[in-house]
mmCIF file of C-alpha atoms in Angstrom:
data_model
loop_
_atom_site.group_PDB
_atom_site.id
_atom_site.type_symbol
_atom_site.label_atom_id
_atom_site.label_comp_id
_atom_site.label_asym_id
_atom_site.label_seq_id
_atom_site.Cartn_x
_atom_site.Cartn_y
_atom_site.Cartn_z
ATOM 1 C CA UNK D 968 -51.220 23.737 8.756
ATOM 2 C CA UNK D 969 -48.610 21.408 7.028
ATOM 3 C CA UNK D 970 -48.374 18.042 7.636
ATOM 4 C CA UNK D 971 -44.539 16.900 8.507
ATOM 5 C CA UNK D 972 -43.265 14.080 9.773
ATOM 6 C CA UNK D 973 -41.862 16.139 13.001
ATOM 7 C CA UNK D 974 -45.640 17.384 13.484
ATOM 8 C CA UNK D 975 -48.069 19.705 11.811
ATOM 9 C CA UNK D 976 -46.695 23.331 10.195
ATOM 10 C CA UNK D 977 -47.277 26.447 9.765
ATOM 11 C CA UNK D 978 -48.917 27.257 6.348
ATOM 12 C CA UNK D 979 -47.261 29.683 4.086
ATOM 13 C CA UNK D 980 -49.083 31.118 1.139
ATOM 14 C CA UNK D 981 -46.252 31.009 -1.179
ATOM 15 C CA UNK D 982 -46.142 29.418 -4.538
ATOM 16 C CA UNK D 983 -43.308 27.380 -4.728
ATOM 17 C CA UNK D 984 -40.690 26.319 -7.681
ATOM 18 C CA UNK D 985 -38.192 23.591 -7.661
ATOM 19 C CA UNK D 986 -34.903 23.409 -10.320
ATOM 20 C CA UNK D 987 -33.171 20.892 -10.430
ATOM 21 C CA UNK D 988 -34.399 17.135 -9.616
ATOM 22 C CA UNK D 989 -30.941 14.766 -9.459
ATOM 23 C CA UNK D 990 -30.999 12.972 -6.010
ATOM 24 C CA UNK D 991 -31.427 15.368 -3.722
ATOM 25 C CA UNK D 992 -33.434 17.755 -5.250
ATOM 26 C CA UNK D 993 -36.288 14.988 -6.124
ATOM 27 C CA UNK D 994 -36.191 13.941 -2.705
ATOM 28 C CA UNK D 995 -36.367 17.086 -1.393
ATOM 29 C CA UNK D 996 -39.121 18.446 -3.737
ATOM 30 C CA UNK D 997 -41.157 15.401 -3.135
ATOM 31 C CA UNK D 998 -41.476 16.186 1.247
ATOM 32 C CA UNK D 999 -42.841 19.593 0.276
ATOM 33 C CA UNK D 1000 -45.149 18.245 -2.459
ATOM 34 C CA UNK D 1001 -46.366 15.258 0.317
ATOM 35 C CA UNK D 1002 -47.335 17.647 2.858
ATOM 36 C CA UNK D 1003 -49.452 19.054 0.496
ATOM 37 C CA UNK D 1004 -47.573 22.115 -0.924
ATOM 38 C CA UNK D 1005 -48.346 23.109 -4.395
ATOM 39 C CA UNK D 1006 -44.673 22.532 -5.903
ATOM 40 C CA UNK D 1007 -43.884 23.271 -9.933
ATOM 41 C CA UNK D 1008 -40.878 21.336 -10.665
ATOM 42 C CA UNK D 1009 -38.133 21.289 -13.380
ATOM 43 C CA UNK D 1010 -35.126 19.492 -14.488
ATOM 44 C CA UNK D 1011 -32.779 20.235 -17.288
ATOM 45 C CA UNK D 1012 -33.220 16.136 -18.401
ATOM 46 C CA UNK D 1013 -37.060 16.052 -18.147
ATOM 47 C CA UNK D 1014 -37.602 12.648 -17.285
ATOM 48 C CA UNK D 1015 -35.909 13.312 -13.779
ATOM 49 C CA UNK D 1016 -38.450 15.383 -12.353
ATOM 50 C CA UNK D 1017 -41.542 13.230 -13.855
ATOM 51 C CA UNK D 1018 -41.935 11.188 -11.064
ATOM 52 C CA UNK D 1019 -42.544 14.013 -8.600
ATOM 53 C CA UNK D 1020 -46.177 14.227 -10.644
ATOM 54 C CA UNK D 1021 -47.305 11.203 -8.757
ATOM 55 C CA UNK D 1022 -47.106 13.008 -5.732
ATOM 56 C CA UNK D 1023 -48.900 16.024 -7.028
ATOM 57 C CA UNK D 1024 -46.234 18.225 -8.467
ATOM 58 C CA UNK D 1025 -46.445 20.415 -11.574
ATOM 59 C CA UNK D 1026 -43.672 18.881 -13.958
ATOM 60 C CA UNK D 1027 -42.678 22.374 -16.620
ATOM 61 C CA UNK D 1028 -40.553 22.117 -19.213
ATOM 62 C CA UNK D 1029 -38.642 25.189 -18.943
ATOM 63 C CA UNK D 1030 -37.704 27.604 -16.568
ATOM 64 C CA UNK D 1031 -40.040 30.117 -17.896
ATOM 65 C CA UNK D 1032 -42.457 28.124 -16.094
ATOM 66 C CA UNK D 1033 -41.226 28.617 -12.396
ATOM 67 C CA UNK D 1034 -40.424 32.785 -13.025
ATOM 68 C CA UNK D 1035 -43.736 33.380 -11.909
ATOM 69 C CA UNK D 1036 -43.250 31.362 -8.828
ATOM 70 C CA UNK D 1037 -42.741 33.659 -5.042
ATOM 71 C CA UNK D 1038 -39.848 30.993 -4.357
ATOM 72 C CA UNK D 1039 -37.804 28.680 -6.487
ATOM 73 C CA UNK D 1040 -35.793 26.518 -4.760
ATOM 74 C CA UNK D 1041 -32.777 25.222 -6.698
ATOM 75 C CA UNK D 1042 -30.482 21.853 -6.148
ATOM 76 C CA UNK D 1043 -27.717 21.172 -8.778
ATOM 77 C CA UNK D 1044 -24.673 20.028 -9.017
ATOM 78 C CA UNK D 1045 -22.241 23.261 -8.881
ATOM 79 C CA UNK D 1046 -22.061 27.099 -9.172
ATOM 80 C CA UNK D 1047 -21.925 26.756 -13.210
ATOM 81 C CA UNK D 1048 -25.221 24.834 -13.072
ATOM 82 C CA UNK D 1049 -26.552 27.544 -10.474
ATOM 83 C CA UNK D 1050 -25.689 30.407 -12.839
ATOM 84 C CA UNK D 1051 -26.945 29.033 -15.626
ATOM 85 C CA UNK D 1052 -30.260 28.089 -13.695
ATOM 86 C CA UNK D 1053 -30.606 31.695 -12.836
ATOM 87 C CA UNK D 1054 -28.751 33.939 -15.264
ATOM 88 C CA UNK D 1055 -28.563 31.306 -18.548
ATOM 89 C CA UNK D 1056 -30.465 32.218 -21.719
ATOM 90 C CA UNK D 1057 -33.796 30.879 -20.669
ATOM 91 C CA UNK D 1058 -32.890 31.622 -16.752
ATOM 92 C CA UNK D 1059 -35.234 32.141 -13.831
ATOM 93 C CA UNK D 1060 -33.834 35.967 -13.898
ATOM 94 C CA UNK D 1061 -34.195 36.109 -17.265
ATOM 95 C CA UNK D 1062 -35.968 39.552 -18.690
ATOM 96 C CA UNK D 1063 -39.570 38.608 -20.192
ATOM 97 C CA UNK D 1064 -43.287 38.747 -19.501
ATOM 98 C CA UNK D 1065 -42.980 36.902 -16.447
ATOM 99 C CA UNK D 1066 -40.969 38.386 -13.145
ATOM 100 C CA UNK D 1067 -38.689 36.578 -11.774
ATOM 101 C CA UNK D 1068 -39.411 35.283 -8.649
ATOM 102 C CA UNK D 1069 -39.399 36.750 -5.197
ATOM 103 C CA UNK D 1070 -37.224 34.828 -3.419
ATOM 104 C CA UNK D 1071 -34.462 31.939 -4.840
ATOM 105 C CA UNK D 1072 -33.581 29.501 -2.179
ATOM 106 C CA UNK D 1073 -30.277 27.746 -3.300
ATOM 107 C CA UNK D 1074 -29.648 24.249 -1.553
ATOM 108 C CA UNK D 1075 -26.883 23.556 -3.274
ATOM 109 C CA UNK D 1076 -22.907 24.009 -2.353
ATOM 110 C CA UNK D 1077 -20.969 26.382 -4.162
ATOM 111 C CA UNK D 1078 -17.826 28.921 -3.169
ATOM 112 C CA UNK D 1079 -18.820 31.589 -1.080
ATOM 113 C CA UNK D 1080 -17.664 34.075 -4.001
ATOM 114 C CA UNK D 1081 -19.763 32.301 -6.959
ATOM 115 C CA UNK D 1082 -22.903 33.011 -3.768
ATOM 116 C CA UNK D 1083 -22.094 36.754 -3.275
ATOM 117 C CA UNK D 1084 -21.743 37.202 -7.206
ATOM 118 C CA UNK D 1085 -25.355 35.636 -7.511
ATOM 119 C CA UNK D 1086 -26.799 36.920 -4.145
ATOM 120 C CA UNK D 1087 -26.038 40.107 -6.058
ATOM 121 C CA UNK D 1088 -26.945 39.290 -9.397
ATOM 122 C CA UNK D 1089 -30.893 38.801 -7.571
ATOM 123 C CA UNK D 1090 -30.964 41.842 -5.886
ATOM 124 C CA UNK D 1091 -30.422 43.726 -9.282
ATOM 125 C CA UNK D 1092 -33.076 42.339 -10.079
ATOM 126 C CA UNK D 1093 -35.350 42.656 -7.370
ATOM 127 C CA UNK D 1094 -35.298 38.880 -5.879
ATOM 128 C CA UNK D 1095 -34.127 37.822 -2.675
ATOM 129 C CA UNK D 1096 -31.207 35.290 -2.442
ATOM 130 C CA UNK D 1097 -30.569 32.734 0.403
ATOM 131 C CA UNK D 1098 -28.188 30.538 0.815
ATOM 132 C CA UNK D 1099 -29.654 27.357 2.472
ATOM 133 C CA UNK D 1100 -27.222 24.455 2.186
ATOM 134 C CA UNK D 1101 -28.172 21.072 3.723
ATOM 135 C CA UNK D 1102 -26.762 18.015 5.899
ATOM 136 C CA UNK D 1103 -27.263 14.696 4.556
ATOM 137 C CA UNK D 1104 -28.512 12.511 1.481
ATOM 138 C CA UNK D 1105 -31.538 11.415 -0.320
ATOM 139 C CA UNK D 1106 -32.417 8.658 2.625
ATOM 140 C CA UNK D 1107 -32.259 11.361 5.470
ATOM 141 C CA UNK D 1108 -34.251 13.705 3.547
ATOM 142 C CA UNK D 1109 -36.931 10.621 3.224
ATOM 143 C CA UNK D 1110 -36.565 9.964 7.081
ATOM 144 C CA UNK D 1111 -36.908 13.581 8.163
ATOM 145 C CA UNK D 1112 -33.595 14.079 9.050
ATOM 146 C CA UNK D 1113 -32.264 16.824 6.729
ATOM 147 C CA UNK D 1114 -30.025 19.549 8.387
ATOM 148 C CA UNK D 1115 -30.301 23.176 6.789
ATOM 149 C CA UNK D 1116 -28.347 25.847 7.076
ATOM 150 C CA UNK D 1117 -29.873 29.519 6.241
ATOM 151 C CA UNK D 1118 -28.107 32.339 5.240
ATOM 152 C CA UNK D 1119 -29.389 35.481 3.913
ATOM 153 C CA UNK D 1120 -31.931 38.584 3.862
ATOM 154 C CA UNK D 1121 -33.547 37.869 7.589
ATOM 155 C CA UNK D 1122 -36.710 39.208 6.585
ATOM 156 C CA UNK D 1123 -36.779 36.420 3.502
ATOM 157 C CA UNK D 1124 -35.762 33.508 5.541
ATOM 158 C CA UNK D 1125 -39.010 34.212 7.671
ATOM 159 C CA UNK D 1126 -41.285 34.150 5.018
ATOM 160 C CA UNK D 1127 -39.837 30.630 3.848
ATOM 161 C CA UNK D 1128 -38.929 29.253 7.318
ATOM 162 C CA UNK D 1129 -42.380 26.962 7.400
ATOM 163 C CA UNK D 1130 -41.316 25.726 3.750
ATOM 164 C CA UNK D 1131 -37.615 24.838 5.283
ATOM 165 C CA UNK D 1132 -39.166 22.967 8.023
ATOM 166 C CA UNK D 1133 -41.061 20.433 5.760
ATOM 167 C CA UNK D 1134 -37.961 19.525 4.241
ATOM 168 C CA UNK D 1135 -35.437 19.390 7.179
ATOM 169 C CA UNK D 1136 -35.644 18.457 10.651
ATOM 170 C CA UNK D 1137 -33.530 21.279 11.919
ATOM 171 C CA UNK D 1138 -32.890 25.002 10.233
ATOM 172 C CA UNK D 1139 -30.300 27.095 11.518
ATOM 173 C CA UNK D 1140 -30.206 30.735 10.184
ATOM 174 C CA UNK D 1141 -26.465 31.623 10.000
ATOM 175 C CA UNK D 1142 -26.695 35.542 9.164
ATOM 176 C CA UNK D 1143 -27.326 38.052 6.170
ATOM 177 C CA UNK D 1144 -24.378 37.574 4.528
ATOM 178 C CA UNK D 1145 -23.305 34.211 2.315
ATOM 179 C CA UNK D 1146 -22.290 32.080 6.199
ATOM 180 C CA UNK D 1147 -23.831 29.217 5.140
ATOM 181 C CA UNK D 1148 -21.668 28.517 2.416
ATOM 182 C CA UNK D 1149 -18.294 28.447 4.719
ATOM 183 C CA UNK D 1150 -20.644 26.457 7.414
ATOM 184 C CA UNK D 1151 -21.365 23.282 4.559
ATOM 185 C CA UNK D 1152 -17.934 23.586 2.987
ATOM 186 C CA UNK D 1153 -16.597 22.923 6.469
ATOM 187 C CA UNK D 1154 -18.815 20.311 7.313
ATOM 188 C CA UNK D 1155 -17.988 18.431 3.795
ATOM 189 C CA UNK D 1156 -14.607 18.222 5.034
ATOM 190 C CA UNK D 1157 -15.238 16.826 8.196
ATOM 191 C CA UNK D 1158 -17.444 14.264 5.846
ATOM 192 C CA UNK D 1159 -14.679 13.141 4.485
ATOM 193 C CA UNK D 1160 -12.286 13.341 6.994
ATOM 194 C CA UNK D 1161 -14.697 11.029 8.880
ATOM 195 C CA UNK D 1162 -15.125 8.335 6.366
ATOM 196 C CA UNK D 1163 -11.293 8.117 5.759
ATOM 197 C CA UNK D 1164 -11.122 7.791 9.427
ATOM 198 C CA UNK D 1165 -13.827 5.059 9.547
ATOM 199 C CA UNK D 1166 -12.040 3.348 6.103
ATOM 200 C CA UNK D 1167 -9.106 3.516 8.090
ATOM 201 C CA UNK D 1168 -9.588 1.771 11.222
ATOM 202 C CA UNK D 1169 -11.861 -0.755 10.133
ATOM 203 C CA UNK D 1170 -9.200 -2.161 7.492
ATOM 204 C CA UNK D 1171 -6.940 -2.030 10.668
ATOM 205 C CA UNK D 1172 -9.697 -3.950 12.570
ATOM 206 C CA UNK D 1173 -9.936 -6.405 10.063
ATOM 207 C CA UNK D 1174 -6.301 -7.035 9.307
ATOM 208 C CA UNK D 1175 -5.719 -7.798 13.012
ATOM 209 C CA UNK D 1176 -8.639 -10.608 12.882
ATOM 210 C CA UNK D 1177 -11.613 -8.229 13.881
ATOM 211 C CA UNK D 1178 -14.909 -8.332 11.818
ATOM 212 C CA UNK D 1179 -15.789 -4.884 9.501
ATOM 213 C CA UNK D 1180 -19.289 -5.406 11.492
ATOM 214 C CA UNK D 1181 -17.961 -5.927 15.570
ATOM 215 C CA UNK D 1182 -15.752 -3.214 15.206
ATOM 216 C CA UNK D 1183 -18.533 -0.551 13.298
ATOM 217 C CA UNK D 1184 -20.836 -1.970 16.342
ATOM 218 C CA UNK D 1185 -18.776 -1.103 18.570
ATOM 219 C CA UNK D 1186 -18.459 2.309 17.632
ATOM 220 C CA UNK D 1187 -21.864 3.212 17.105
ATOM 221 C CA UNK D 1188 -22.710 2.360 20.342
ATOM 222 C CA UNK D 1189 -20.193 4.203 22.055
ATOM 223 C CA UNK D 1190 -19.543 7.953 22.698
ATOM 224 C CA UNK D 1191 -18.006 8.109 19.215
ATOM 225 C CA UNK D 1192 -20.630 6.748 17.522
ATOM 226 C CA UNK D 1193 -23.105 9.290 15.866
ATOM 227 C CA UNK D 1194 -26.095 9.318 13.377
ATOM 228 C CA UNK D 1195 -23.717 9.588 10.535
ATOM 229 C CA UNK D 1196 -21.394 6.783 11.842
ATOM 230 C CA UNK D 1197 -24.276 4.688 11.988
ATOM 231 C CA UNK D 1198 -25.925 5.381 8.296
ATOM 232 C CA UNK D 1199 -22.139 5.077 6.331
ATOM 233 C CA UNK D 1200 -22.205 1.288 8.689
ATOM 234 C CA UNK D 1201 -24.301 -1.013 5.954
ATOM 235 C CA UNK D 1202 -21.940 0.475 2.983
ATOM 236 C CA UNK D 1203 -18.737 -0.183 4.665
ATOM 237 C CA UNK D 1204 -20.125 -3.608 5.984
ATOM 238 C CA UNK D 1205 -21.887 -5.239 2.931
ATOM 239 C CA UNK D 1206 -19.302 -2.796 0.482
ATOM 240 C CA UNK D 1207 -22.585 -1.740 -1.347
ATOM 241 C CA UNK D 1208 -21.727 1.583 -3.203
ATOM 242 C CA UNK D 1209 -24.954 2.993 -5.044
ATOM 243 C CA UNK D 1210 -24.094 6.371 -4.646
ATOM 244 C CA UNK D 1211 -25.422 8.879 -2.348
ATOM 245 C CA UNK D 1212 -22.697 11.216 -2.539
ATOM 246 C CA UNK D 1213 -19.890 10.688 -4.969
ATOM 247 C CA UNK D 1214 -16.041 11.239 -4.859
ATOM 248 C CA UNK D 1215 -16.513 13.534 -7.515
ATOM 249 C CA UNK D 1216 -18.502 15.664 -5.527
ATOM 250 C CA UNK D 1217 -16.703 15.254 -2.904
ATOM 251 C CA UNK D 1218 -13.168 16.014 -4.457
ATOM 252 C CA UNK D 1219 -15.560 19.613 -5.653
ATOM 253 C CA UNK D 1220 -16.178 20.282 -1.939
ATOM 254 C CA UNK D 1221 -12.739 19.814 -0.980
ATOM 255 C CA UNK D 1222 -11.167 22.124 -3.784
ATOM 256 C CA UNK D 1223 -14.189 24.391 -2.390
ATOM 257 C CA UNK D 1224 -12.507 24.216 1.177
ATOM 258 C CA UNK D 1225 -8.742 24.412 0.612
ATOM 259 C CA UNK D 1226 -9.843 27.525 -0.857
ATOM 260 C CA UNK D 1227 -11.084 28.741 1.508
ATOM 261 C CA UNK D 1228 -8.314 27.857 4.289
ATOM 262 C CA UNK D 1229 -6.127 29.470 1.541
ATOM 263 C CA UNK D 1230 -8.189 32.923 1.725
ATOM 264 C CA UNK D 1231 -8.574 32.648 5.533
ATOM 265 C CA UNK D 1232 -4.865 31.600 6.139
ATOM 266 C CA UNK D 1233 -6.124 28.424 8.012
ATOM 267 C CA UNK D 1234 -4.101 25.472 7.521
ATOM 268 C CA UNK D 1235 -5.706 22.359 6.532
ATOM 269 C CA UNK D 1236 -3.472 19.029 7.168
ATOM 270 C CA UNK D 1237 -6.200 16.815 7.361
ATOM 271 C CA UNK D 1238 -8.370 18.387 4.850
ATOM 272 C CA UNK D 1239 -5.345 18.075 2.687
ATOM 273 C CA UNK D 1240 -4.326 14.990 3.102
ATOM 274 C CA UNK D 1241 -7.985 13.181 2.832
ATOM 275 C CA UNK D 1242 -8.266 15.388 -0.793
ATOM 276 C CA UNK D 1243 -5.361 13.513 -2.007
ATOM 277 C CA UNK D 1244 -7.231 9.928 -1.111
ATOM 278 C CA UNK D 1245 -10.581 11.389 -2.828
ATOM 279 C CA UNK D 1246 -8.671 12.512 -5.795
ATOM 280 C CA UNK D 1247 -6.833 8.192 -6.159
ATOM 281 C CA UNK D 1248 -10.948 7.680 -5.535
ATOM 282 C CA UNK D 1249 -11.858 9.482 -8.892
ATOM 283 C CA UNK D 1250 -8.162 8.504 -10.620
ATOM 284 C CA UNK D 1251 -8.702 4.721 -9.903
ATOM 285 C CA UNK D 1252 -11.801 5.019 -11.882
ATOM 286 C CA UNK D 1253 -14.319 4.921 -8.931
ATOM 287 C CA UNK D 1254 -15.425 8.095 -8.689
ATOM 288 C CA UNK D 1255 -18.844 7.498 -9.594
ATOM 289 C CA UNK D 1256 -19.367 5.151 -6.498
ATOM 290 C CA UNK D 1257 -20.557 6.142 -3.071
ATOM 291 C CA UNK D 1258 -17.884 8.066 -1.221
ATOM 292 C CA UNK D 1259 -17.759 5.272 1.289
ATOM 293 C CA UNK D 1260 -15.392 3.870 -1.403
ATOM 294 C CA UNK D 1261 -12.457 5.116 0.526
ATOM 295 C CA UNK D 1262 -12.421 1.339 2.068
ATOM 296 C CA UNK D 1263 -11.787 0.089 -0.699
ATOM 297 C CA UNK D 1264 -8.755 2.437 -1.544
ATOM 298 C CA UNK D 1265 -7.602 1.562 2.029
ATOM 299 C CA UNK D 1266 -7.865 -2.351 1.606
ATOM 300 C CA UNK D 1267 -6.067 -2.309 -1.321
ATOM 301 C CA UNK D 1268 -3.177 0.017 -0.181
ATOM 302 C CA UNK D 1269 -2.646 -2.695 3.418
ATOM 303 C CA UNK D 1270 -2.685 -5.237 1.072
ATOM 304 C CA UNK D 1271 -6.116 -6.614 2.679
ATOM 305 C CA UNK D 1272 -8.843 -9.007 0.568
ATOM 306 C CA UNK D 1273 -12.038 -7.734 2.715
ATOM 307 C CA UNK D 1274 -13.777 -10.229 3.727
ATOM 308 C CA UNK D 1275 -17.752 -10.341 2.436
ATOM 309 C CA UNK D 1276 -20.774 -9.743 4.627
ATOM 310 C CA UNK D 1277 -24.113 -9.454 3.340
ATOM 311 C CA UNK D 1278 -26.210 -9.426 6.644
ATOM 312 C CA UNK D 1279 -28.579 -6.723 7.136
ATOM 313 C CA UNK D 1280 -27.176 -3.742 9.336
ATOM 314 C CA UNK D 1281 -29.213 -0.925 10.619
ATOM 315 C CA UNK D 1282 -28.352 2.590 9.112
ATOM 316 C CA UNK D 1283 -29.525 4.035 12.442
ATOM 317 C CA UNK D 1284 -32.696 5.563 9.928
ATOM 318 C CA UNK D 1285 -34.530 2.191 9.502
ATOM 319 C CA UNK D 1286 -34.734 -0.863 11.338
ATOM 320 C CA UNK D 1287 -32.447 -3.813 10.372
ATOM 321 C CA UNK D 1288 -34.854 -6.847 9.538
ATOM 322 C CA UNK D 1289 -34.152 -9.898 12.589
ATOM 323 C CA UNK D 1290 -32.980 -12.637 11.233
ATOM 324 C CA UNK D 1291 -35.182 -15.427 10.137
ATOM 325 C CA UNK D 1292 -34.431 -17.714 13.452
ATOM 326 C CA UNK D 1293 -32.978 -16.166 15.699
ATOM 327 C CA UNK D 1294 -32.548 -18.494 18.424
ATOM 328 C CA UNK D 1295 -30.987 -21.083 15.872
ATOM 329 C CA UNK D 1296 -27.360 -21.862 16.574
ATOM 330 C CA UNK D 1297 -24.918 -21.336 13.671
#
């Protein structure tokens, strides 16, 4: 068995592959390599997958050196990465002396379209291609609470289900075809939709005298509040925006779902509406920030100064530290 941090799992006798190490990937490589799978990592800037060696990964230099592999898992930034990964000069499905291997698992987001072309693409060449998109960033992949969503051959989801379940806490398997993709593009937009509302009413708390922190409280606690609520709270308190998920991505996922309300002849106000405040995110020149950097475009267009707070506030995945004295008066 596997140990995970939900309990022990089912071995699999795969060997396993990982492409592409930014912050998700690493993460994400690093819980399979921890619970003591035998992972062979690569990264097109080298240095990014180096420090999965400390936790007992293979670091290769090339993708040559993951062909061999039964399942590469891959994690990159957007469907041009993706095809280069697998179809690129030196790609995984690259002809050579090696195969290519058995199974790519692609845990990245890219248009349903761009999957079919590639899910294709494998099975050309003998591979099997799932789509296995995920729910949340680099600290709930650390916390064991990843969300995956599985699309695909049924018969290779099974065979990599016990590898799945070492990196996420749940896995949903949405069907043979390319489902997942439509499932994470929609649930991108309701990640944005979601921290616009949150920007939103807390710069309307605040304006009318309420602190950032009551009011995000308040919420958390209540039937509104929810796991995500509660992990965006310590950016939009303390306005600390090292980036877990950037407006630049973002704005990608967005484009990504207008499309697809375009195909599907579903209109998207809100969708629409929140891509216009990702998009004066990225033209304001903070589009490298944390997407919780919507409050910020909110403050400044209600003409609010926010006020500072640099308390400690749970993210609902750790524990805030108490304060020093507790019982002291202030």
């Amino acid at each position: 068995m596997y140990e995970s941090s939900e309990g022990p799992v089912e071995r699999c006798d795969l060997s396993v592959g990982w492409a592409g190490t930014g912050r998700m990937g690493v993460a994400m490589a690093r819980r399979l390599a921890e619970a003591g799978v035998a992972v062979a990592a690569w990264n097109r800037t080298a240095e990014r997958a180096a420090p999965l060696a400390a936790y007992g990964a293979e670091v290769v230099g090339s993708l040559a050196g993951l062909r061999s592999r039964d399942v590469v898992f891959t994690m990159v930034a957007d469907e041009g990465a993706l095809e280069r990964v697998l179809l690129g000069e030196d790609g995984l499905l690259r002809a050579g002396p090696d195969r290519g291997p058995g199974i790519v698992v692609d845990c990245s987001t890219v248009s349903p379209g761009a999957s079919r072309a590639l899910q294709k693409a494998c099975a050309e060449r003998g591979t099997a291609f799932l789509a296995a998109p995920v729910s949340g960033n680099a600290k709930a992949v650390a916390a064991g609470r990843l969300g995956v969503v599985v699309s695909g051959p049924r018969a290779a989801y099974e065979r990599v289900a016990p590898l799945l379940r070492l990196v996420g806490r749940s896995v949903t398997y949405a069907g043979k075809g390319d489902s997942a993709r439509l499932v994470k593009i929609a649930h991108n937009l309701v990640l944005g939709i979601v921290t616009q509302a949150l920007a939103e009413t807390a710069v309307l708390a605040e304006k009318g005298g309420v602190p950032r922190r009551a009011y995000l409280e308040f919420l958390n606690d209540s039937v509104l509040g929810s796991e995500f609520t509660r992990y965006k709270t310590p950016a939009l308190v303390s306005r600390d925006y090292t980036p877990t998920f950037t407006p630049v991505l973002l704005r990608k996922d967005f484009d990504l779902g207008l499309d697809a309300g375009r195909a599907l002849d579903v209109p998207l106000p809100l969708a629409a509406a929140t891509a216009q405040l990702v998009q004066s995110c990225v033209s304001t020149g903070r589009g490298a920030a944390d997407f919780a950097v919507l409050l910020e475009l909110q403050a400044a267009a209600s003409g609010l100064t926010l006020a500072p707070d640099d308390g400690a506030v749970s993210d609902g995945l750790t524990t805030a530290p108490e304060p020093e004295n507790p019982g002291a008066p202030s």
